[in-house]
mmCIF file of N, CA and C in Angstrom:
data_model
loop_
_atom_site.group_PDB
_atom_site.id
_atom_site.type_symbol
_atom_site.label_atom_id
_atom_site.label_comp_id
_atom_site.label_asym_id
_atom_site.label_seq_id
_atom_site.Cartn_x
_atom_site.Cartn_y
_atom_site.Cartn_z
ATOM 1 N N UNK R 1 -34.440 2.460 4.414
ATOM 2 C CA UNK R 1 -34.031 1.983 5.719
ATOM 3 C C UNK R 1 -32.548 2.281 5.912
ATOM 4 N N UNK R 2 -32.313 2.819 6.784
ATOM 5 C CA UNK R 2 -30.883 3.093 7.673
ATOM 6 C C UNK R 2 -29.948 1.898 7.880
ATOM 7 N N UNK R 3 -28.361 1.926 7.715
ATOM 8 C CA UNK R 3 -27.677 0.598 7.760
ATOM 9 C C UNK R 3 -28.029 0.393 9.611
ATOM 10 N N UNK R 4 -28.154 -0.702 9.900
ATOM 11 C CA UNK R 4 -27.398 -0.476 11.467
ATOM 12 C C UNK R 4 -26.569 -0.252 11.832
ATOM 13 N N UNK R 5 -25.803 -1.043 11.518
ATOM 14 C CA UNK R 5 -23.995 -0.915 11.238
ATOM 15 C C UNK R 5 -23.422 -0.094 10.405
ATOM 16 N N UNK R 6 -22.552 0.394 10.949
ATOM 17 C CA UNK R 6 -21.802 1.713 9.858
ATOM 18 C C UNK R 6 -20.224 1.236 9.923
ATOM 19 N N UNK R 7 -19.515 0.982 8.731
ATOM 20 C CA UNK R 7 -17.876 1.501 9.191
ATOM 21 C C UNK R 7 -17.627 2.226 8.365
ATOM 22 N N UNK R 8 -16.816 3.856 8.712
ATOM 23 C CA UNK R 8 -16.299 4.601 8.485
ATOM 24 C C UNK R 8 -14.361 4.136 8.938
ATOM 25 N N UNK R 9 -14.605 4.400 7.451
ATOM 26 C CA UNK R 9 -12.489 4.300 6.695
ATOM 27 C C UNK R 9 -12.078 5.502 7.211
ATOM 28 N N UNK R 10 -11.024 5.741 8.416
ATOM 29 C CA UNK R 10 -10.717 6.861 8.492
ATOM 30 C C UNK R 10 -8.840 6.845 8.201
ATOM 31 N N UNK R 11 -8.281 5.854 8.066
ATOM 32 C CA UNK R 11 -7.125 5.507 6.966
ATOM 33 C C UNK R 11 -6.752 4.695 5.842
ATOM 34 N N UNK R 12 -6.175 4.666 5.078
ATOM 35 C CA UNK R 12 -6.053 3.930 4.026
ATOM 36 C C UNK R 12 -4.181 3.768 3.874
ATOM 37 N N UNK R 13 -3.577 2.799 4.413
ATOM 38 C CA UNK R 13 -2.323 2.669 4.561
ATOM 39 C C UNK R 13 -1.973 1.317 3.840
ATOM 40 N N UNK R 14 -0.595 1.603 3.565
ATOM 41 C CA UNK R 14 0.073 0.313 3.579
ATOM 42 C C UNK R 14 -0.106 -0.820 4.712
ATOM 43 N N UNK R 15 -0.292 -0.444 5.726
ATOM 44 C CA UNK R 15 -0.559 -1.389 6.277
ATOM 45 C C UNK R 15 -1.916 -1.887 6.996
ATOM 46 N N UNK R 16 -2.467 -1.617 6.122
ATOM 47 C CA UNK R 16 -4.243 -1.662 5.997
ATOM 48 C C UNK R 16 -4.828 -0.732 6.384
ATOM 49 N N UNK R 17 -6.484 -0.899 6.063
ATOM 50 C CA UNK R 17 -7.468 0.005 6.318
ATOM 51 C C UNK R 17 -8.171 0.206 7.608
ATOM 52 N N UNK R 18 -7.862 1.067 8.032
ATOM 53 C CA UNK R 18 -8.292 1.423 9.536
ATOM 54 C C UNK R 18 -9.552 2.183 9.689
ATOM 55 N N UNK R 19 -10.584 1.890 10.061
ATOM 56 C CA UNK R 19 -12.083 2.502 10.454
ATOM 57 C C UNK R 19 -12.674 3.005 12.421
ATOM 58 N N UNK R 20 -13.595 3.166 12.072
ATOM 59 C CA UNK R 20 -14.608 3.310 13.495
ATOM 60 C C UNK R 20 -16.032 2.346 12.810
ATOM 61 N N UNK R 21 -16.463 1.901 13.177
ATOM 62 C CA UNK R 21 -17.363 0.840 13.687
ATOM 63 C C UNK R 21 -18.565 1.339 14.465
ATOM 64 N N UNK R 22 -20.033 1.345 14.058
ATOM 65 C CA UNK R 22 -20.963 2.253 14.439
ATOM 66 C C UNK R 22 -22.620 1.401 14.700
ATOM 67 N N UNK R 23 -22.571 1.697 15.932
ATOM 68 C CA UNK R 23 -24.070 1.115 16.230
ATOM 69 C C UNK R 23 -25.204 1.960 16.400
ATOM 70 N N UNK R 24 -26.084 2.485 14.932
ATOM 71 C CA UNK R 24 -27.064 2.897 15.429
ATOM 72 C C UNK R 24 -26.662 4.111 15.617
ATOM 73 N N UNK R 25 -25.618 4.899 14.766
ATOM 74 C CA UNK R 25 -24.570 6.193 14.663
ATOM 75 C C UNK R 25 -23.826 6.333 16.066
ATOM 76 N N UNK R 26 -23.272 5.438 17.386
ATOM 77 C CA UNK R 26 -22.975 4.983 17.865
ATOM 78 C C UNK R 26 -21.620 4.744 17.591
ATOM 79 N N UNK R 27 -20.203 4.780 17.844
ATOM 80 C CA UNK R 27 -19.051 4.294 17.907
ATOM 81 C C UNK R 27 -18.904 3.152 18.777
ATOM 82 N N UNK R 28 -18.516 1.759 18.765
ATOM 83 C CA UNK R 28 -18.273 0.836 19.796
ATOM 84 C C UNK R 28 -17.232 0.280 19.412
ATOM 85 N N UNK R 29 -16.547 0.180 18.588
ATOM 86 C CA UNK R 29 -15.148 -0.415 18.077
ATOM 87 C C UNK R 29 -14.687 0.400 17.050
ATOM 88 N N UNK R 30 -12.861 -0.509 16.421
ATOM 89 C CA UNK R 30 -12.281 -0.285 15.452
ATOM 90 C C UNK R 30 -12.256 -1.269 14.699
ATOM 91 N N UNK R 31 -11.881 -1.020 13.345
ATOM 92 C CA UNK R 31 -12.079 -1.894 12.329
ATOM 93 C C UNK R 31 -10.722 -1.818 11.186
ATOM 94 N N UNK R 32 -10.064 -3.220 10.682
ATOM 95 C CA UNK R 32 -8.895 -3.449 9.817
ATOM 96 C C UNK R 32 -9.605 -3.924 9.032
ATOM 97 N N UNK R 33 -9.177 -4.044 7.668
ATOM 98 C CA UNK R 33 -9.368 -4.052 6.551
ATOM 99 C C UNK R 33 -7.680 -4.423 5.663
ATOM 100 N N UNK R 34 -7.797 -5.750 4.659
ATOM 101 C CA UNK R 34 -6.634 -5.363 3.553
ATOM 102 C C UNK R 34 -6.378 -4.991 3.181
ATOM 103 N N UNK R 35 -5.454 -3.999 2.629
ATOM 104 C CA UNK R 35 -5.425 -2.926 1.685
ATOM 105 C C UNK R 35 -4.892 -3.297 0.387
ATOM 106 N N UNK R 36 -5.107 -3.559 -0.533
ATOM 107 C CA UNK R 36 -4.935 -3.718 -2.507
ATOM 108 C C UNK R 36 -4.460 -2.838 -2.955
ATOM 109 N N UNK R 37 -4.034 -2.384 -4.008
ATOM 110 C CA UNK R 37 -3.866 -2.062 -5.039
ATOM 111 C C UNK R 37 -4.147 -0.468 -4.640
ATOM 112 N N UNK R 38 -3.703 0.465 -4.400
ATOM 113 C CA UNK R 38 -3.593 1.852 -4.043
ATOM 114 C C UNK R 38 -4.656 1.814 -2.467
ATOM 115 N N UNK R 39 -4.294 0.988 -1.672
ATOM 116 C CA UNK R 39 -4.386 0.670 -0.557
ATOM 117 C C UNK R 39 -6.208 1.153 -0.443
ATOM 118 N N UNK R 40 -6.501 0.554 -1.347
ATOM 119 C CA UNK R 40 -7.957 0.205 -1.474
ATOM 120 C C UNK R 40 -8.213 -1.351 -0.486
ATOM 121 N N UNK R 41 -9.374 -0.863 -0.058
ATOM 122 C CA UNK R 41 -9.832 -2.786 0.438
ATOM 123 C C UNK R 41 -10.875 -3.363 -0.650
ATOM 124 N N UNK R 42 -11.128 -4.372 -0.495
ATOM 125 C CA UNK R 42 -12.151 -5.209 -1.481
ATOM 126 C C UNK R 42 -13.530 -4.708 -1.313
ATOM 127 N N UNK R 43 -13.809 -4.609 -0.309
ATOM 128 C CA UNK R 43 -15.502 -3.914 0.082
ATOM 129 C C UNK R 43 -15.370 -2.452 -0.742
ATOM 130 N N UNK R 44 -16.183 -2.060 -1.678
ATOM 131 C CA UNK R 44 -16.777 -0.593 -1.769
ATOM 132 C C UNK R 44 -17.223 0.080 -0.621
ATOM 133 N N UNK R 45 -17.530 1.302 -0.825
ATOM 134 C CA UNK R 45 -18.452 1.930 -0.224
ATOM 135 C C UNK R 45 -19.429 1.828 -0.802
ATOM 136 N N UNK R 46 -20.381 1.672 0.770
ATOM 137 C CA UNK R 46 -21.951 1.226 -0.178
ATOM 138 C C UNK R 46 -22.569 0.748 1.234
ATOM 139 N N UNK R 47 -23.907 0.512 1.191
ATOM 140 C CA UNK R 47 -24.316 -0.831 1.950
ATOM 141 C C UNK R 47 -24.696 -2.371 1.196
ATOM 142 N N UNK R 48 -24.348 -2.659 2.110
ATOM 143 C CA UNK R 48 -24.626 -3.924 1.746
ATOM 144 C C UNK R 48 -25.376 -5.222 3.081
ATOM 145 N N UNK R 49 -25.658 -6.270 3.019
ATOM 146 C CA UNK R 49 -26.487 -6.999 3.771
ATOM 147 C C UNK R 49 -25.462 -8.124 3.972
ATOM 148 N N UNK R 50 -25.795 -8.153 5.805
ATOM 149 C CA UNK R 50 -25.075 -9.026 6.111
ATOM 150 C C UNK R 50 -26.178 -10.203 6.815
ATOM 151 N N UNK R 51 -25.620 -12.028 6.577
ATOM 152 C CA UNK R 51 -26.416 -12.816 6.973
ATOM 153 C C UNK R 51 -25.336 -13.447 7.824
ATOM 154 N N UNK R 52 -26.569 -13.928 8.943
ATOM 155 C CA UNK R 52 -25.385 -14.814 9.704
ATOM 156 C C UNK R 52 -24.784 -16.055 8.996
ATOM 157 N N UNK R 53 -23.795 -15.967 9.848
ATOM 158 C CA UNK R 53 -22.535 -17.458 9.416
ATOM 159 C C UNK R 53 -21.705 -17.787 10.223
ATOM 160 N N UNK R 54 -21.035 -18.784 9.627
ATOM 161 C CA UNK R 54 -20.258 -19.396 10.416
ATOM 162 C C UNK R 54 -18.714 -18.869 9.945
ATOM 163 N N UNK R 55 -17.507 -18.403 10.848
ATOM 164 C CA UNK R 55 -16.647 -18.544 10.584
ATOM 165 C C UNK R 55 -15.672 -19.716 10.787
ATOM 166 N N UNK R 56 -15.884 -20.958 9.507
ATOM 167 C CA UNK R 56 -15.112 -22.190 10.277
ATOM 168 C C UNK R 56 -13.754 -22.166 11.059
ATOM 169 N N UNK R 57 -12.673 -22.063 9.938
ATOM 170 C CA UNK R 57 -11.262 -21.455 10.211
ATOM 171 C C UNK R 57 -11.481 -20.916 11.839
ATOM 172 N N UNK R 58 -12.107 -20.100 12.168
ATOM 173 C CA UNK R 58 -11.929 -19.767 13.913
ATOM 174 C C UNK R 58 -13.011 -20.170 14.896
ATOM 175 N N UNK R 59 -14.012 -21.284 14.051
ATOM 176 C CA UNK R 59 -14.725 -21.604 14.785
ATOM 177 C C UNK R 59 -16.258 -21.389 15.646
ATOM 178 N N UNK R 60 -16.168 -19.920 15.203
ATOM 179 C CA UNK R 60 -17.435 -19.563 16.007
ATOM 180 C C UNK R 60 -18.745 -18.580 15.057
ATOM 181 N N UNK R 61 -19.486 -18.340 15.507
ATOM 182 C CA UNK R 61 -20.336 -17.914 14.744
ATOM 183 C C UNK R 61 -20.496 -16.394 14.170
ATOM 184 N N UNK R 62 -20.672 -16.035 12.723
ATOM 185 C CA UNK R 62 -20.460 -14.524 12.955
ATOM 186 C C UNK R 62 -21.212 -14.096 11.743
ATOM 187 N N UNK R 63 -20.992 -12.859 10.963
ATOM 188 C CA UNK R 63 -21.937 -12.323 9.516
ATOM 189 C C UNK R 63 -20.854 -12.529 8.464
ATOM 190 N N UNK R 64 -21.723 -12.430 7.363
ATOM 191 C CA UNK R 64 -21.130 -12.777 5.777
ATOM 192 C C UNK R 64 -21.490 -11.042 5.286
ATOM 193 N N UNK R 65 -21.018 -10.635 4.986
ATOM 194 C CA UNK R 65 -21.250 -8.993 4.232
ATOM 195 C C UNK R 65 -21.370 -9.729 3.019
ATOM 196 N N UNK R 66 -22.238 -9.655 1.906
ATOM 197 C CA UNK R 66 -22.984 -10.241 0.868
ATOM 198 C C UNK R 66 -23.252 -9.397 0.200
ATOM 199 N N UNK R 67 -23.191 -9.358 -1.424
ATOM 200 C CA UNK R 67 -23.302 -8.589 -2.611
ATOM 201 C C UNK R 67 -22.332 -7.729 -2.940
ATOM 202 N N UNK R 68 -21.086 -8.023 -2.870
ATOM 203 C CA UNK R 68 -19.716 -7.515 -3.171
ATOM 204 C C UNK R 68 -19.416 -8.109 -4.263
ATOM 205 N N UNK R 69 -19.592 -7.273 -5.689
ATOM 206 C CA UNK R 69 -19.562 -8.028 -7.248
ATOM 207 C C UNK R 69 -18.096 -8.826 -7.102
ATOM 208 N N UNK R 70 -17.840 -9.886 -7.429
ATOM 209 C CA UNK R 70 -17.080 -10.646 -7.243
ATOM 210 C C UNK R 70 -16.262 -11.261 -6.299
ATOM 211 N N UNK R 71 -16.945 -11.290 -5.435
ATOM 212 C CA UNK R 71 -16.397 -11.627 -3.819
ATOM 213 C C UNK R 71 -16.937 -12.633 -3.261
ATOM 214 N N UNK R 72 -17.080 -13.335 -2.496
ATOM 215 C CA UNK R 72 -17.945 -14.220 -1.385
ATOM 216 C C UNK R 72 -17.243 -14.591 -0.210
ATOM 217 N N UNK R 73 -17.493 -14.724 1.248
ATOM 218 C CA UNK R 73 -17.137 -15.244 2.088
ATOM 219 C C UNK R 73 -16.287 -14.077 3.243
ATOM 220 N N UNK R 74 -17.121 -12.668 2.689
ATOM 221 C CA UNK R 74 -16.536 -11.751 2.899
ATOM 222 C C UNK R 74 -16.979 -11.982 4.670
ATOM 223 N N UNK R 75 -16.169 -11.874 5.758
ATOM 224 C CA UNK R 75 -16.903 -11.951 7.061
ATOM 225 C C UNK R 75 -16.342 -10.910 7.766
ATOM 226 N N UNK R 76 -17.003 -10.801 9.103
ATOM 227 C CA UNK R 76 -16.374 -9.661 10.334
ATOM 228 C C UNK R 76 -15.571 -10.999 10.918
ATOM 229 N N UNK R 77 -14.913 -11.067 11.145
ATOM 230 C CA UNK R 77 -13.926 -11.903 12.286
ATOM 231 C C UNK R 77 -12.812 -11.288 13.069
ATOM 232 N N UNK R 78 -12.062 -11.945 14.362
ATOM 233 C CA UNK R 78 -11.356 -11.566 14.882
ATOM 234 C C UNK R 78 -10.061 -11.638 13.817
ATOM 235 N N UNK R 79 -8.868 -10.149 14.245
ATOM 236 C CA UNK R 79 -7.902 -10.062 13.771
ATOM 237 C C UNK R 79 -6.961 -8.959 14.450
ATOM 238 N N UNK R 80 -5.701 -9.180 14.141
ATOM 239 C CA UNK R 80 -4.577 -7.947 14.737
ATOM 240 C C UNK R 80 -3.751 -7.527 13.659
ATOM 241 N N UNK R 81 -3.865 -7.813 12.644
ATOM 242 C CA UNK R 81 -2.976 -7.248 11.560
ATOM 243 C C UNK R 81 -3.921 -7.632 10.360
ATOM 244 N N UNK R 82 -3.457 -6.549 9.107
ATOM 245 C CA UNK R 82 -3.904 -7.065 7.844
ATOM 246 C C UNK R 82 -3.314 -8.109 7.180
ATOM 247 N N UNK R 83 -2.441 -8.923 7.369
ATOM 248 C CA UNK R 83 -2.386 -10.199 7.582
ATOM 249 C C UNK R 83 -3.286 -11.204 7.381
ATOM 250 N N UNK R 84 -3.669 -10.858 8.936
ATOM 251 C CA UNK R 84 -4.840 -12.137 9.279
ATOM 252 C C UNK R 84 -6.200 -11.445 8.082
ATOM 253 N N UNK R 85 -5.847 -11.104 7.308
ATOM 254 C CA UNK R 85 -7.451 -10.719 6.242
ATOM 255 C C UNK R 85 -6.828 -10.826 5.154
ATOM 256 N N UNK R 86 -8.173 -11.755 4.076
ATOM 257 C CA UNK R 86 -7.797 -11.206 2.741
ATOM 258 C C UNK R 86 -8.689 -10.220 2.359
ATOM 259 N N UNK R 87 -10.361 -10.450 2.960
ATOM 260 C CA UNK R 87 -10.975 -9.559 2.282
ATOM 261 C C UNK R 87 -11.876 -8.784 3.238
ATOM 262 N N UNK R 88 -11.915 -9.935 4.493
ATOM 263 C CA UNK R 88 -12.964 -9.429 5.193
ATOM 264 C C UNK R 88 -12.219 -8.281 6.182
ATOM 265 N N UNK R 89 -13.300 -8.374 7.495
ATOM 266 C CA UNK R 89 -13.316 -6.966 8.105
ATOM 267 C C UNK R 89 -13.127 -7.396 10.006
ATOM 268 N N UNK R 90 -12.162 -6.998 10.701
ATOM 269 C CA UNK R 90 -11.077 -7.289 11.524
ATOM 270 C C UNK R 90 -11.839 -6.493 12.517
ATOM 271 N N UNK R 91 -12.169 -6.623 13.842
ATOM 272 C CA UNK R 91 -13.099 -6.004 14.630
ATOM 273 C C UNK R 91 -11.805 -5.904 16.020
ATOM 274 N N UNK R 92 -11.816 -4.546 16.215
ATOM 275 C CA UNK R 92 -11.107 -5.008 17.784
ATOM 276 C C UNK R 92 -11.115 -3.984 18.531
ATOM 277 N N UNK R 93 -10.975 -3.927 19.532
ATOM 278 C CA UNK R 93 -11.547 -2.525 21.002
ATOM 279 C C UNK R 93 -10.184 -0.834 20.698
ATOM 280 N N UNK R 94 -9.359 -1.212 19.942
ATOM 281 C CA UNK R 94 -8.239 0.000 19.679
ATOM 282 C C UNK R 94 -7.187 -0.545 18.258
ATOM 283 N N UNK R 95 -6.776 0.964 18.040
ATOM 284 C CA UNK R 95 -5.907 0.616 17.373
ATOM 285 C C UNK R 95 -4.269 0.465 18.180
ATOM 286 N N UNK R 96 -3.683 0.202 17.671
ATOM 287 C CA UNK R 96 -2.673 -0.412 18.543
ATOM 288 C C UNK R 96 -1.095 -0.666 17.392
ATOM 289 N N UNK R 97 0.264 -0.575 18.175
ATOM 290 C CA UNK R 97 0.765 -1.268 17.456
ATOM 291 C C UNK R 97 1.609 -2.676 18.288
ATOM 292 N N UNK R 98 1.887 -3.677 17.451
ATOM 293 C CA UNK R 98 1.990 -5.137 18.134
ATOM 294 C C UNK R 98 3.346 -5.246 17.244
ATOM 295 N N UNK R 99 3.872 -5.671 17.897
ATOM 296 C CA UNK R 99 5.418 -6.604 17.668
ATOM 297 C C UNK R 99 5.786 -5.456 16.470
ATOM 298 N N UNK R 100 5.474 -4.084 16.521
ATOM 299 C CA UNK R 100 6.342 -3.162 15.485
ATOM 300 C C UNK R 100 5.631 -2.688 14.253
ATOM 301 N N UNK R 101 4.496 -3.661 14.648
ATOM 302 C CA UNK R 101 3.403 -3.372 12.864
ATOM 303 C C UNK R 101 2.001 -2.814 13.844
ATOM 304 N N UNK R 102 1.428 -1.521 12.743
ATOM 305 C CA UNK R 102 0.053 -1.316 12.834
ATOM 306 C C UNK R 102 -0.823 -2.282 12.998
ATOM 307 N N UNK R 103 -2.109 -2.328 13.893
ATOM 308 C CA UNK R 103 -2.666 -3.490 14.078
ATOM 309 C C UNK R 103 -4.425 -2.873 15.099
ATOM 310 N N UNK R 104 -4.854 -3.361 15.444
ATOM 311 C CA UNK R 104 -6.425 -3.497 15.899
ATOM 312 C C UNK R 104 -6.020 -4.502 17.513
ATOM 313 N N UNK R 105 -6.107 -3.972 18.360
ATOM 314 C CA UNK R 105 -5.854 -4.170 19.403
ATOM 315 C C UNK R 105 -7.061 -5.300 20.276
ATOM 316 N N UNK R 106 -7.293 -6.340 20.999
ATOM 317 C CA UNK R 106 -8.052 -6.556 22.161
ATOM 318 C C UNK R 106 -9.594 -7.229 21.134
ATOM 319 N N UNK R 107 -9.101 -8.005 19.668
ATOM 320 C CA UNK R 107 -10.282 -8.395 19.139
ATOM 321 C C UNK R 107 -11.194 -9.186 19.494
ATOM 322 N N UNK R 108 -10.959 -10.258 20.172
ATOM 323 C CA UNK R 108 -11.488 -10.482 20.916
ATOM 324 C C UNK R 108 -12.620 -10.082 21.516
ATOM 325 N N UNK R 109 -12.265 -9.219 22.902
ATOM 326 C CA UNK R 109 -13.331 -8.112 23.163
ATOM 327 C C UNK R 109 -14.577 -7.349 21.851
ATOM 328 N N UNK R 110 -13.348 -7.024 20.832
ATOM 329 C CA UNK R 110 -14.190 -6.251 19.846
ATOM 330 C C UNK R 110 -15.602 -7.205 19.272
ATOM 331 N N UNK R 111 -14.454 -8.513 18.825
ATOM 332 C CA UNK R 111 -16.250 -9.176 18.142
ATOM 333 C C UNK R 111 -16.972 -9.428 18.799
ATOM 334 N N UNK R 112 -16.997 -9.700 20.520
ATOM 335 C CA UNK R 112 -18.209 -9.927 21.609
ATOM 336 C C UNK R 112 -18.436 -8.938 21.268
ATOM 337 N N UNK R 113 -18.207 -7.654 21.481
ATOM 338 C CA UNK R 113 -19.414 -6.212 21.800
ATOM 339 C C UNK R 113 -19.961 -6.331 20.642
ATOM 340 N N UNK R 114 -19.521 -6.728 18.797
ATOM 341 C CA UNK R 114 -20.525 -6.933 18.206
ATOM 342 C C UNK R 114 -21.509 -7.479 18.319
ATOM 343 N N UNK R 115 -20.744 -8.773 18.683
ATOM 344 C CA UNK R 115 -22.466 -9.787 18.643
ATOM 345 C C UNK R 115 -23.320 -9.808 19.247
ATOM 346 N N UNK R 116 -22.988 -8.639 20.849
ATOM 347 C CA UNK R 116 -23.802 -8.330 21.533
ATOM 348 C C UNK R 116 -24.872 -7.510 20.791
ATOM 349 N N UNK R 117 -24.599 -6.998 19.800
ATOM 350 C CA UNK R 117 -25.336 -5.720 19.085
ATOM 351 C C UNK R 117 -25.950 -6.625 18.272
ATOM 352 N N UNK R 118 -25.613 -7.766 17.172
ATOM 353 C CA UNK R 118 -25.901 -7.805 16.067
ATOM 354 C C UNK R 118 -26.403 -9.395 16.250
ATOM 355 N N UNK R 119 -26.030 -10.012 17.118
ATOM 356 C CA UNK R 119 -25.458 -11.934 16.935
ATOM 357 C C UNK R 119 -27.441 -12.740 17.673
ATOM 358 N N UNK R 120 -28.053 -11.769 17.811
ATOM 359 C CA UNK R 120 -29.904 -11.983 18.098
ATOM 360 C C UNK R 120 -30.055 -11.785 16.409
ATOM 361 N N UNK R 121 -29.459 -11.534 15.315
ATOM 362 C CA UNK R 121 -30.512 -10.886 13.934
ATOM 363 C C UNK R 121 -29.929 -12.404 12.836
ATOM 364 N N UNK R 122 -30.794 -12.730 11.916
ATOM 365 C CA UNK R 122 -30.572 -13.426 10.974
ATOM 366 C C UNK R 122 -29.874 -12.535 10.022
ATOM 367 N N UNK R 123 -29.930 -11.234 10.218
ATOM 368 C CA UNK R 123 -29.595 -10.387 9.138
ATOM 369 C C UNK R 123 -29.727 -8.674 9.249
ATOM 370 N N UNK R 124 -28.879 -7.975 8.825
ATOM 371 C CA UNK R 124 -28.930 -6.335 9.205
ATOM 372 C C UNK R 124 -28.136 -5.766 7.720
ATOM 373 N N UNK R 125 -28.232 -4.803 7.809
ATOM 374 C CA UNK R 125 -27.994 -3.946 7.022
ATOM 375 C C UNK R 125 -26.297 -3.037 7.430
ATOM 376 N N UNK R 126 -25.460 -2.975 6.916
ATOM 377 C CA UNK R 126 -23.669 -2.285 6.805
ATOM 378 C C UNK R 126 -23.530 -1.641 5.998
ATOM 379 N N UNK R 127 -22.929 -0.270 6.258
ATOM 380 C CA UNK R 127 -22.829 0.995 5.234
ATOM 381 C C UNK R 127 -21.736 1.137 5.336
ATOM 382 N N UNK R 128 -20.182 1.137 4.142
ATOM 383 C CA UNK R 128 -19.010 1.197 4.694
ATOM 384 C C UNK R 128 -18.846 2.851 3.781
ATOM 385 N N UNK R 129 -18.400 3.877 4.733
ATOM 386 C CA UNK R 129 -18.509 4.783 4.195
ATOM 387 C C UNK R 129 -16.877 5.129 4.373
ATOM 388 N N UNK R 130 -16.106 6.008 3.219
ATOM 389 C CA UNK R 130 -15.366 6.397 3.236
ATOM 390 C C UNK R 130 -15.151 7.770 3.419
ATOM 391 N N UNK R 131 -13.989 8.259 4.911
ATOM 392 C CA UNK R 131 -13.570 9.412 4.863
ATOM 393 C C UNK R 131 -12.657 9.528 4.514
ATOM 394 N N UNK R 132 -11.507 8.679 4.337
ATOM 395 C CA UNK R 132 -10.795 9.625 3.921
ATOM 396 C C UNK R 132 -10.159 9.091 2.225
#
């Protein structure tokens, strides 16, 4: 079976990991990520299964990306900098830069058009593939 969701890494910076976001091989957003230790993020490449959840901290409802060997609580949530992430994955309509730092623009917007896609499923399938 095919992920539904795809994010493709198309930077890997100091100031986090920057993607495209894919519905159904589909582009509908951008995607931030933390960057670690040779500006790696915590997620592999791979798929993996996401279940719905709750994001308390902001309140509203969203997915857990699940089976990341030593991880938990990995989520999609709203964000504008790698900052606002330790591990999870930052959804927003552009990339952008804000007050001088690289950043994910209009998130907001970004996690509605997800959940428009994804926020009907108990559960789907995410392939985070790396280009570069």
């Amino acid at each position: 079976m095919s992920a539904l969701i795809t994010v493709k890494r198309v930077a890997k910076l100091d100031e986090g990991v920057f993607g495209a976001i894919l519905h159904l091989g589909v582009p509908f957003a951008v995607t931030l990520e933390h960057s670690f230790l040779d500006n790696q993020p915590i997620i592999p490449a791979g798929v993996y299964t996401c279940v719905a959840s709750r994001y308390i901290r902001g309140g509203y409802q969203t997915f857990e990306i699940v089976g990341v060997v030593g991880h938990s609580r990995l989520l999609f949530h709203k964000a504008n900098w790698e900052t606002d992430l330790e591990g999870c994955v930052g959804i927003g309509e552009g990339f952008a830069v804000l007050e001088g730092r690289l950043a994910i623009a209009q998130s907001g917007q970004g996690c509605a058009e997800f959940w428009e896609k994804v926020g009907h499923l108990p559960s789907f399938q995410v392939e985070f593939v790396d280009c570069c």
